[in-house]
């Protein structure tokens, strides 16, 4: 349990990370602001992989016009909490 040492006993916060705004109560969810760089690194890596897959699929489509499948990238954000990966990627 969190304990207020000084000041108002208010754990509600709003913050912005990776272009997404998060509002939550620190007493009820886990959040570590020190992971902001890691969140941004993984989001950029996922977005780069997604755009790379789309470019590759466009080349393949030209070679095989019969296929009607679209490439997809599935992200599983296990134990997402407030969603530091899923929300910016949505």
mmCIF file of C-alpha atoms in Angstrom:
data_model
loop_
_atom_site.group_PDB
_atom_site.id
_atom_site.type_symbol
_atom_site.label_atom_id
_atom_site.label_comp_id
_atom_site.label_asym_id
_atom_site.label_seq_id
_atom_site.Cartn_x
_atom_site.Cartn_y
_atom_site.Cartn_z
ATOM 1 C CA UNK A 1 0.000 0.000 0.000
ATOM 2 C CA UNK A 2 1.117 3.526 -0.776
ATOM 3 C CA UNK A 3 1.510 6.006 2.033
ATOM 4 C CA UNK A 4 1.489 9.766 1.724
ATOM 5 C CA UNK A 5 4.414 11.224 3.648
ATOM 6 C CA UNK A 6 3.510 14.871 3.053
ATOM 7 C CA UNK A 7 0.937 16.850 1.112
ATOM 8 C CA UNK A 8 -2.491 16.012 -0.181
ATOM 9 C CA UNK A 9 -3.534 12.364 -0.235
ATOM 10 C CA UNK A 10 -4.333 12.285 -3.949
ATOM 11 C CA UNK A 11 -2.920 9.509 -6.111
ATOM 12 C CA UNK A 12 -4.761 10.512 -9.312
ATOM 13 C CA UNK A 13 -2.355 11.549 -12.053
ATOM 14 C CA UNK A 14 -2.433 12.463 -15.739
ATOM 15 C CA UNK A 15 0.675 12.151 -17.840
ATOM 16 C CA UNK A 16 1.678 11.985 -21.467
ATOM 17 C CA UNK A 17 4.029 9.386 -22.916
ATOM 18 C CA UNK A 18 4.709 8.407 -26.540
ATOM 19 C CA UNK A 19 1.987 10.763 -27.738
ATOM 20 C CA UNK A 20 -0.693 9.137 -25.563
ATOM 21 C CA UNK A 21 -2.331 10.644 -22.495
ATOM 22 C CA UNK A 22 -2.776 8.404 -19.459
ATOM 23 C CA UNK A 23 -4.924 9.129 -16.402
ATOM 24 C CA UNK A 24 -4.852 6.718 -13.496
ATOM 25 C CA UNK A 25 -4.631 6.301 -9.747
ATOM 26 C CA UNK A 26 -1.131 5.391 -8.560
ATOM 27 C CA UNK A 27 -2.598 3.528 -5.592
ATOM 28 C CA UNK A 28 -4.378 1.020 -7.860
ATOM 29 C CA UNK A 29 -2.049 0.464 -10.844
ATOM 30 C CA UNK A 30 1.643 -0.063 -11.500
ATOM 31 C CA UNK A 31 3.512 2.662 -13.391
ATOM 32 C CA UNK A 32 7.242 3.253 -13.626
ATOM 33 C CA UNK A 33 8.252 6.489 -15.351
ATOM 34 C CA UNK A 34 11.829 5.237 -15.586
ATOM 35 C CA UNK A 35 10.652 2.784 -18.255
ATOM 36 C CA UNK A 36 9.645 5.612 -20.622
ATOM 37 C CA UNK A 37 12.772 5.164 -22.782
ATOM 38 C CA UNK A 38 12.186 1.409 -23.032
ATOM 39 C CA UNK A 39 8.523 1.932 -23.926
ATOM 40 C CA UNK A 40 9.502 4.395 -26.690
ATOM 41 C CA UNK A 41 12.238 2.058 -28.003
ATOM 42 C CA UNK A 42 9.887 -0.909 -28.310
ATOM 43 C CA UNK A 43 7.091 1.163 -29.853
ATOM 44 C CA UNK A 44 9.471 2.470 -32.520
ATOM 45 C CA UNK A 45 10.774 -1.053 -33.176
ATOM 46 C CA UNK A 46 7.218 -2.393 -33.570
ATOM 47 C CA UNK A 47 6.195 0.474 -35.871
ATOM 48 C CA UNK A 48 9.322 -0.034 -37.991
ATOM 49 C CA UNK A 49 8.638 -3.777 -38.229
ATOM 50 C CA UNK A 50 5.026 -3.114 -39.222
ATOM 51 C CA UNK A 51 5.987 -0.665 -41.989
ATOM 52 C CA UNK A 52 8.708 -3.032 -43.184
ATOM 53 C CA UNK A 53 6.200 -5.910 -43.366
ATOM 54 C CA UNK A 54 3.767 -3.767 -45.338
ATOM 55 C CA UNK A 55 6.448 -2.822 -47.877
ATOM 56 C CA UNK A 56 7.459 -6.480 -48.270
ATOM 57 C CA UNK A 57 3.843 -7.545 -48.729
ATOM 58 C CA UNK A 58 3.313 -4.948 -51.471
ATOM 59 C CA UNK A 59 6.215 -6.499 -53.402
ATOM 60 C CA UNK A 60 4.779 -9.985 -52.908
ATOM 61 C CA UNK A 61 1.300 -8.849 -54.012
ATOM 62 C CA UNK A 62 2.639 -7.682 -57.349
ATOM 63 C CA UNK A 63 4.157 -11.107 -57.878
ATOM 64 C CA UNK A 64 1.046 -12.977 -56.800
ATOM 65 C CA UNK A 65 -2.211 -11.114 -57.481
ATOM 66 C CA UNK A 66 -4.262 -14.210 -56.600
ATOM 67 C CA UNK A 67 -3.628 -13.953 -52.856
ATOM 68 C CA UNK A 68 -6.150 -11.797 -50.979
ATOM 69 C CA UNK A 69 -4.565 -12.057 -47.536
ATOM 70 C CA UNK A 70 -3.326 -8.962 -45.758
ATOM 71 C CA UNK A 71 -0.228 -9.052 -43.560
ATOM 72 C CA UNK A 72 -0.946 -8.429 -39.904
ATOM 73 C CA UNK A 73 1.198 -7.733 -36.907
ATOM 74 C CA UNK A 74 -0.213 -9.031 -33.633
ATOM 75 C CA UNK A 75 0.986 -7.400 -30.420
ATOM 76 C CA UNK A 76 0.368 -9.115 -27.083
ATOM 77 C CA UNK A 77 0.908 -6.673 -24.222
ATOM 78 C CA UNK A 78 0.821 -9.150 -21.355
ATOM 79 C CA UNK A 79 -0.247 -7.691 -18.023
ATOM 80 C CA UNK A 80 -0.598 -4.313 -19.720
ATOM 81 C CA UNK A 81 -1.698 -2.342 -16.680
ATOM 82 C CA UNK A 82 -2.566 1.079 -18.115
ATOM 83 C CA UNK A 83 -1.224 0.022 -21.527
ATOM 84 C CA UNK A 84 2.113 1.792 -22.101
ATOM 85 C CA UNK A 85 2.616 -0.186 -25.335
ATOM 86 C CA UNK A 86 -0.916 -0.912 -26.549
ATOM 87 C CA UNK A 87 -2.362 2.604 -26.181
ATOM 88 C CA UNK A 88 0.333 4.441 -28.209
ATOM 89 C CA UNK A 89 0.221 1.720 -30.885
ATOM 90 C CA UNK A 90 -3.581 1.874 -31.273
#
